[in-house]
Short mmCIF file of C-alpha atoms and ligand atoms in Angstrom, two decimals:
data_model
loop_
_atom_site.label_atom_id
_atom_site.label_comp_id
_atom_site.label_asym_id
_atom_site.label_seq_id
_atom_site.Cartn_x
_atom_site.Cartn_y
_atom_site.Cartn_z
CA UNK A 14 16.10 5.68 311.58
CA UNK A 15 18.73 8.35 311.48
CA UNK A 16 19.45 10.22 308.29
CA UNK A 17 22.95 10.32 306.87
CA UNK A 18 24.09 12.49 303.97
CA UNK A 19 27.49 12.65 302.35
CA UNK A 20 28.79 13.99 299.06
CA UNK A 21 31.80 12.98 297.08
CA UNK A 22 33.48 15.32 294.62
CA UNK A 23 34.15 13.62 291.28
CA UNK A 24 37.87 14.25 291.21
CA UNK A 25 40.36 11.45 290.65
CA UNK A 26 40.24 7.80 291.56
CA UNK A 27 39.75 6.20 294.92
CA UNK A 28 42.81 5.03 296.81
CA UNK A 29 43.41 2.66 299.71
CA UNK A 30 43.20 5.59 302.14
CA UNK A 31 39.72 6.58 300.90
CA UNK A 32 38.66 2.96 301.08
CA UNK A 33 39.63 2.29 304.68
CA UNK A 34 39.13 5.88 305.86
CA UNK A 35 35.66 6.54 304.48
CA UNK A 36 34.12 3.91 302.29
CA UNK A 37 34.21 1.00 304.68
CA UNK A 38 32.25 3.22 307.06
CA UNK A 39 29.73 4.37 304.46
CA UNK A 40 29.07 0.72 303.77
CA UNK A 41 28.50 0.03 307.46
CA UNK A 42 26.26 3.07 307.85
CA UNK A 43 23.97 2.05 305.00
CA UNK A 44 22.94 -1.01 307.02
CA UNK A 45 21.51 0.95 309.92
CA UNK A 46 20.55 4.39 308.65
CA UNK A 47 18.66 6.11 305.91
CA UNK A 48 21.62 7.13 303.79
CA UNK A 49 21.96 9.58 300.91
CA UNK A 50 25.29 9.34 299.11
CA UNK A 51 25.77 11.51 296.08
CA UNK A 52 28.32 12.73 293.59
CA UNK A 53 28.80 16.46 294.08
CA UNK A 54 29.29 17.44 290.44
CA UNK A 55 27.99 21.00 290.90
CA UNK A 56 30.58 21.55 293.61
CA UNK A 57 33.32 20.45 291.27
CA UNK A 58 32.38 23.18 288.76
CA UNK A 59 34.00 25.86 290.93
CA UNK A 60 37.34 24.93 289.37
CA UNK A 61 35.99 24.72 285.77
CA UNK A 62 36.77 21.08 284.95
CA UNK A 63 37.13 20.05 281.31
CA UNK A 64 33.57 19.38 280.05
CA UNK A 65 34.77 16.29 278.20
CA UNK A 66 36.46 14.93 281.31
CA UNK A 67 33.76 15.61 283.92
CA UNK A 68 31.26 12.92 282.83
CA UNK A 69 34.07 10.36 282.78
CA UNK A 70 35.06 11.30 286.31
CA UNK A 71 31.47 11.08 287.51
CA UNK A 72 31.13 7.65 285.97
CA UNK A 73 34.43 6.48 287.46
CA UNK A 74 33.64 7.63 290.96
CA UNK A 75 30.17 6.16 290.80
CA UNK A 76 31.50 2.81 289.53
CA UNK A 77 34.16 2.73 292.20
CA UNK A 78 31.73 3.40 295.04
CA UNK A 79 29.35 0.75 293.80
CA UNK A 80 32.20 -1.73 293.35
CA UNK A 81 33.27 -1.16 296.95
CA UNK A 82 29.83 -2.10 298.21
CA UNK A 83 27.68 1.00 298.26
CA UNK A 84 24.30 -0.58 297.69
CA UNK A 85 21.59 1.36 295.81
CA UNK A 86 19.00 -0.96 297.37
CA UNK A 87 20.01 0.24 300.82
CA UNK A 88 21.22 3.80 300.27
CA UNK A 89 19.97 6.51 297.94
CA UNK A 90 22.83 6.96 295.48
CA UNK A 91 22.51 9.87 293.07
CA UNK A 92 24.20 12.59 291.10
CA UNK A 93 23.69 16.06 292.59
CA UNK A 94 22.85 17.72 289.25
CA UNK A 95 20.04 15.20 288.72
CA UNK A 96 18.16 16.88 291.56
CA UNK A 97 17.10 20.39 290.46
CA UNK A 98 15.39 20.96 293.83
CA UNK A 99 18.88 21.39 295.30
CA UNK A 100 19.56 24.33 292.97
CA UNK A 101 16.36 26.08 293.95
CA UNK A 102 16.81 25.58 297.68
CA UNK A 103 20.39 26.83 297.26
CA UNK A 104 19.01 30.02 295.73
CA UNK A 105 16.64 30.46 298.66
CA UNK A 106 19.30 29.77 301.31
CA UNK A 107 21.69 32.18 299.58
CA UNK A 108 19.38 34.99 300.71
CA UNK A 109 20.37 34.17 304.27
CA UNK A 110 24.08 33.72 303.69
CA UNK A 111 26.17 36.80 304.34
CA UNK A 112 29.21 37.97 302.44
CA UNK A 113 31.26 38.50 305.60
CA UNK A 114 30.93 34.96 306.87
CA UNK A 115 31.44 33.43 303.43
CA UNK A 116 34.62 35.42 302.87
CA UNK A 117 35.96 34.23 306.20
CA UNK A 118 35.58 30.52 305.40
CA UNK A 119 38.96 28.78 305.52
CA UNK A 120 38.37 26.72 302.37
CA UNK A 121 37.36 29.85 300.44
CA UNK A 122 40.41 31.80 301.55
CA UNK A 123 42.67 28.92 300.64
CA UNK A 124 41.18 28.40 297.18
CA UNK A 125 41.16 32.14 296.51
CA UNK A 126 44.83 32.32 297.42
CA UNK A 127 45.74 29.32 295.26
CA UNK A 128 43.71 30.57 292.33
CA UNK A 129 43.47 34.36 292.44
CA UNK A 130 42.16 34.53 288.86
CA UNK A 131 39.13 32.36 289.52
CA UNK A 132 37.49 33.66 292.67
CA UNK A 133 33.95 33.09 291.40
CA UNK A 134 30.61 33.46 293.19
CA UNK A 135 30.14 29.69 293.17
CA UNK A 136 33.33 29.28 295.12
CA UNK A 137 32.20 31.88 297.62
CA UNK A 138 28.86 30.18 298.17
CA UNK A 139 30.23 26.63 298.12
CA UNK A 140 29.26 26.19 301.80
CA UNK A 141 25.67 27.24 301.05
CA UNK A 142 25.39 24.57 298.36
CA UNK A 143 26.83 22.03 300.76
CA UNK A 144 24.39 23.14 303.49
CA UNK A 145 21.60 22.70 300.96
CA UNK A 146 22.72 19.14 300.16
CA UNK A 147 22.52 18.32 303.84
CA UNK A 148 19.43 20.24 304.94
CA UNK A 149 17.31 19.22 301.98
CA UNK A 150 17.22 15.66 303.39
CA UNK A 151 17.12 16.76 307.06
CA UNK A 152 20.33 14.90 307.89
CA UNK A 153 21.29 13.93 311.43
CA UNK A 154 24.83 12.86 310.55
CA UNK A 155 27.28 13.87 307.88
CA UNK A 156 30.32 11.60 307.63
CA UNK A 157 33.14 13.89 306.50
CA UNK A 158 36.80 14.49 307.12
CA UNK A 159 38.19 17.11 309.47
CA UNK A 160 38.65 19.60 306.61
CA UNK A 161 34.86 19.82 306.19
CA UNK A 162 33.96 20.62 309.78
CA UNK A 163 33.72 24.35 309.28
CA UNK A 164 31.22 23.76 306.46
CA UNK A 165 29.17 21.66 308.87
CA UNK A 166 29.25 24.41 311.44
CA UNK A 167 27.98 26.84 308.79
CA UNK A 168 25.26 24.37 307.88
CA UNK A 169 24.08 24.38 311.49
CA UNK A 170 24.14 28.18 311.46
CA UNK A 171 22.00 28.34 308.34
CA UNK A 172 19.55 25.86 309.83
CA UNK A 173 19.26 27.86 313.05
CA UNK A 174 19.04 31.19 311.22
CA UNK A 175 16.27 29.92 308.98
CA UNK A 176 14.33 28.52 311.91
CA UNK A 177 14.69 31.77 313.84
CA UNK A 178 13.82 34.00 310.88
CA UNK A 179 10.62 32.15 310.04
CA UNK A 180 9.75 31.21 313.60
CA UNK A 181 9.75 27.50 312.94
CA UNK A 182 11.57 24.45 314.25
CA UNK A 183 12.04 23.17 310.76
CA UNK A 184 15.64 22.32 309.96
CA UNK A 185 17.58 19.90 312.14
CA UNK A 186 21.10 20.58 313.34
CA UNK A 187 23.29 18.02 311.60
CA UNK A 188 26.54 16.84 313.14
CA UNK A 189 29.78 15.90 311.47
CA UNK A 190 30.38 12.24 311.98
CA UNK A 191 33.98 11.17 312.35
CA UNK A 192 34.49 7.52 312.88
CA UNK A 193 36.57 8.11 315.98
CA UNK A 194 38.65 5.12 316.95
CA UNK A 195 37.43 3.15 313.99
CA UNK A 196 38.96 5.65 311.62
CA UNK A 197 42.02 4.08 310.09
CA UNK A 198 44.45 6.55 308.60
CA UNK A 199 46.31 4.89 305.81
CA UNK A 200 49.78 6.35 305.46
CA UNK A 201 51.50 7.06 302.16
CA UNK A 202 54.32 4.90 300.85
CA UNK A 203 56.86 7.69 301.05
CA UNK A 204 56.97 7.95 304.83
CA UNK A 205 55.39 11.39 304.69
CA UNK A 206 52.14 10.92 306.53
CA UNK A 207 48.71 10.42 305.00
CA UNK A 208 47.96 8.74 301.70
CA UNK A 209 46.57 11.47 299.48
CA UNK A 210 45.93 12.24 295.85
CA UNK A 211 47.94 15.42 295.98
CA UNK A 212 50.88 13.76 297.73
CA UNK A 213 51.41 11.29 294.87
CA UNK A 214 51.94 8.43 297.34
CA UNK A 215 48.78 6.47 296.64
CA UNK A 216 47.78 2.97 295.82
CA UNK A 217 44.60 3.27 293.76
CA UNK A 218 41.87 0.66 293.79
CA UNK A 219 42.27 0.56 290.02
CA UNK A 220 46.03 -0.11 290.13
CA UNK A 221 47.09 -3.33 288.41
CA UNK A 222 49.03 -5.97 290.39
CA UNK A 223 52.16 -4.87 288.57
CA UNK A 224 51.60 -1.19 289.57
CA UNK A 225 51.09 -2.22 293.16
CA UNK A 226 54.26 -4.35 293.22
CA UNK A 227 56.27 -1.48 291.79
CA UNK A 228 54.87 1.09 294.19
CA UNK A 229 55.44 -1.09 297.24
CA UNK A 230 58.95 -1.93 296.07
CA UNK A 231 59.75 1.77 295.91
CA UNK A 232 58.49 2.48 299.43
CA UNK A 233 61.07 4.14 301.63
CA UNK A 234 63.08 1.83 303.94
CA UNK A 235 66.53 1.84 305.56
CA UNK A 236 69.22 -0.65 306.60
CA UNK A 237 67.06 -2.29 309.23
CA UNK A 238 66.67 -2.00 312.99
CA UNK A 239 69.71 -0.75 314.88
CA UNK A 240 69.24 -3.02 317.86
CA UNK A 241 66.79 -5.14 319.79
CA UNK A 242 63.32 -3.69 320.50
CA UNK A 243 64.06 -0.28 319.05
CA UNK A 244 61.15 1.97 318.07
CA UNK A 245 60.26 1.89 314.38
CA UNK A 246 60.84 5.04 312.37
CA UNK A 247 57.69 6.53 310.75
CA UNK A 248 58.25 5.15 307.28
CA UNK A 249 58.63 1.57 308.62
CA UNK A 250 55.68 1.97 310.98
CA UNK A 251 53.67 3.05 307.93
CA UNK A 252 54.35 -0.22 306.14
CA UNK A 253 53.21 -2.08 309.24
CA UNK A 254 50.04 0.02 309.44
CA UNK A 255 49.09 -1.01 305.91
CA UNK A 256 50.10 -4.61 306.61
CA UNK A 257 47.73 -4.61 309.60
CA UNK A 258 44.72 -3.80 307.46
CA UNK A 259 45.45 -6.16 304.59
CA UNK A 260 47.21 -9.13 306.25
CA UNK A 261 46.49 -11.59 309.04
CA UNK A 262 47.63 -10.95 312.66
CA UNK A 263 50.06 -13.87 312.30
CA UNK A 264 51.81 -12.23 309.38
CA UNK A 265 52.04 -8.92 311.24
CA UNK A 266 53.40 -10.68 314.35
CA UNK A 267 56.00 -12.49 312.25
CA UNK A 268 57.46 -9.26 310.85
CA UNK A 269 57.09 -7.44 314.15
CA UNK A 270 59.20 -10.16 315.67
CA UNK A 271 61.85 -9.81 312.97
CA UNK A 272 62.01 -6.10 313.74
CA UNK A 273 62.19 -6.62 317.49
CA UNK A 274 64.97 -9.20 317.33
CA UNK A 275 67.01 -6.63 315.44
CA UNK A 276 67.45 -8.79 312.38
CA UNK A 277 68.16 -7.12 309.04
CA UNK A 278 67.67 -7.93 305.36
CA UNK A 279 64.01 -8.92 305.43
CA UNK A 280 62.46 -5.77 303.96
CA UNK A 281 62.40 -7.37 300.52
CA UNK A 282 60.32 -10.23 301.87
CA UNK A 283 58.06 -7.84 303.80
CA UNK A 284 57.42 -5.79 300.69
CA UNK A 285 56.65 -8.87 298.66
CA UNK A 286 54.14 -10.00 301.29
CA UNK A 287 52.63 -6.53 301.57
CA UNK A 288 52.20 -6.19 297.81
CA UNK A 289 50.64 -9.65 297.61
CA UNK A 290 48.15 -8.90 300.38
CA UNK A 291 47.21 -5.50 298.93
CA UNK A 292 46.66 -7.17 295.57
CA UNK A 293 44.49 -9.85 297.19
CA UNK A 294 42.36 -7.15 298.84
CA UNK A 295 42.01 -4.83 295.87
CA UNK A 296 41.80 -7.29 292.96
CA UNK A 297 38.15 -8.27 293.44
CA UNK A 298 37.26 -4.58 293.76
CA UNK A 299 39.24 -3.71 290.64
CA UNK A 300 37.49 -6.44 288.71
CA UNK A 301 34.08 -5.20 289.88
CA UNK A 302 35.00 -1.62 288.92
CA UNK A 303 35.84 -2.83 285.42
CA UNK A 304 32.63 -4.71 284.96
CA UNK A 305 30.41 -1.97 286.43
CA UNK A 306 32.09 0.68 284.28
CA UNK A 307 31.21 -1.31 281.21
CA UNK A 308 27.62 -1.76 282.24
CA UNK A 309 26.02 1.49 281.14
CA UNK A 310 22.52 0.10 281.49
CA UNK A 311 23.13 -0.69 285.16
CA UNK A 312 24.68 2.72 285.84
CA UNK A 313 21.76 4.42 284.10
CA UNK A 314 19.32 2.48 286.21
CA UNK A 315 21.14 3.27 289.46
CA UNK A 316 21.32 7.01 288.77
CA UNK A 317 17.77 7.18 287.53
CA UNK A 318 16.30 5.41 290.53
CA UNK A 319 18.62 7.30 292.89
CA UNK A 320 17.54 10.66 291.46
CA UNK A 321 13.87 9.73 291.75
CA UNK A 322 14.28 8.76 295.41
CA UNK A 323 16.34 11.85 296.24
CA UNK A 324 13.81 14.11 294.51
CA UNK A 325 11.02 12.79 296.72
CA UNK A 326 12.49 14.12 299.98
CA UNK A 327 14.10 17.11 298.26
CA UNK A 328 10.82 18.08 296.62
CA UNK A 329 8.94 17.90 299.89
CA UNK A 330 11.50 20.10 301.65
CA UNK A 331 11.50 22.62 298.82
CA UNK A 332 7.71 22.92 298.78
CA UNK A 333 7.66 23.49 302.52
CA UNK A 334 10.45 26.08 302.39
CA UNK A 335 8.81 27.98 299.52
CA UNK A 336 5.68 28.14 301.59
CA UNK A 337 7.50 29.34 304.71
CA UNK A 338 9.30 32.06 302.76
CA UNK A 339 6.06 33.29 301.24
CA UNK A 340 6.47 32.00 297.72
CA UNK A 341 2.89 30.91 297.82
CA UNK A 342 1.04 33.22 295.44
CA UNK A 343 1.53 32.08 291.90
CA UNK A 344 0.01 30.19 289.06
CA UNK A 345 -0.94 26.63 289.87
CA UNK A 346 2.26 24.60 289.64
N1 LIG B 408 32.62 19.51 300.30
C1 LIG B 408 32.75 18.08 300.36
C2 LIG B 408 34.20 17.68 300.06
O1 LIG B 408 34.91 18.44 299.46
C3 LIG B 408 31.83 17.39 299.38
C4 LIG B 408 30.40 17.65 299.69
C5 LIG B 408 29.52 18.38 298.96
C6 LIG B 408 29.66 17.14 300.81
N2 LIG B 408 28.28 18.38 299.54
C7 LIG B 408 28.35 17.64 300.67
C8 LIG B 408 30.01 16.34 301.89
C9 LIG B 408 27.37 17.33 301.62
C10 LIG B 408 29.04 16.02 302.83
C11 LIG B 408 27.71 16.52 302.70
O2 LIG B 408 34.60 16.61 300.42
#
């Protein structure tokens, strides 16, 4: 069985784009692979989150992932900071991470530019911590977005460098796993490309039916097609893209036909349909989120069992690495 690792930073709530772009695939992958999905709370510390807020965010993200179908019986689901082995391996791998390459990382340069007063060492070595997350479980595949590919490349470098340095074929070379054709990019409601937290054009899985109706109502439209069989402008195409994932092919064909015949004055109806179908898709998830969030005993059990499972493989890797690096003369542990 192939090993899959992916981390999720506990920032903000999940939206429709996350759901169709990543989560649906995580849920598929857990059926056929040995998966480790974790909440990367240490990574989120680089930006000094409010200590009162962080545990709430961790709980929210965890509840949302479970509500969407991440199954702790199938995948190992844990919180990064519950696995101290990661911190130690990170320390060891840091000895093989060089300042020059870390300073050149695109994500580091970007964050340093955005936040010149908080260029901390944790930010600099963010890719080493991420490499540790991946290598500690000997991952084959890492499902991540395009923006993480450089980190994956660095992970492969650290693996190869370690193997070369200690003359072993120990760490595997993990590959970034994009879902290729299956990857559905959910557009925002403002006609401006991708749905994203920072764009403020999101439908969240936690949005109430009323919120969803209002957001869809406000989506950008125009006066209608300017003729028969004209191409759709981006912002109209976007509404159809979302309709395609939440509605039936018949519904999509019906509105496509209205567009192609050049008819006008049906956007109101389209939006009503779209809102209804989004609500039908997200409501059961929202209800599950609510009930899981209120079930502290269940969440405790999931994180406890997840941490124990993660620590098994992590502990084995750490013991082997200590040995290879010569940390083998000491008091009996
Ligand atoms: N850096 C990733 C992100 O920002 C999160 C992450 C941390 C991660 N550790 C990981 C992703 C390990 C995949 C594997 O999205």
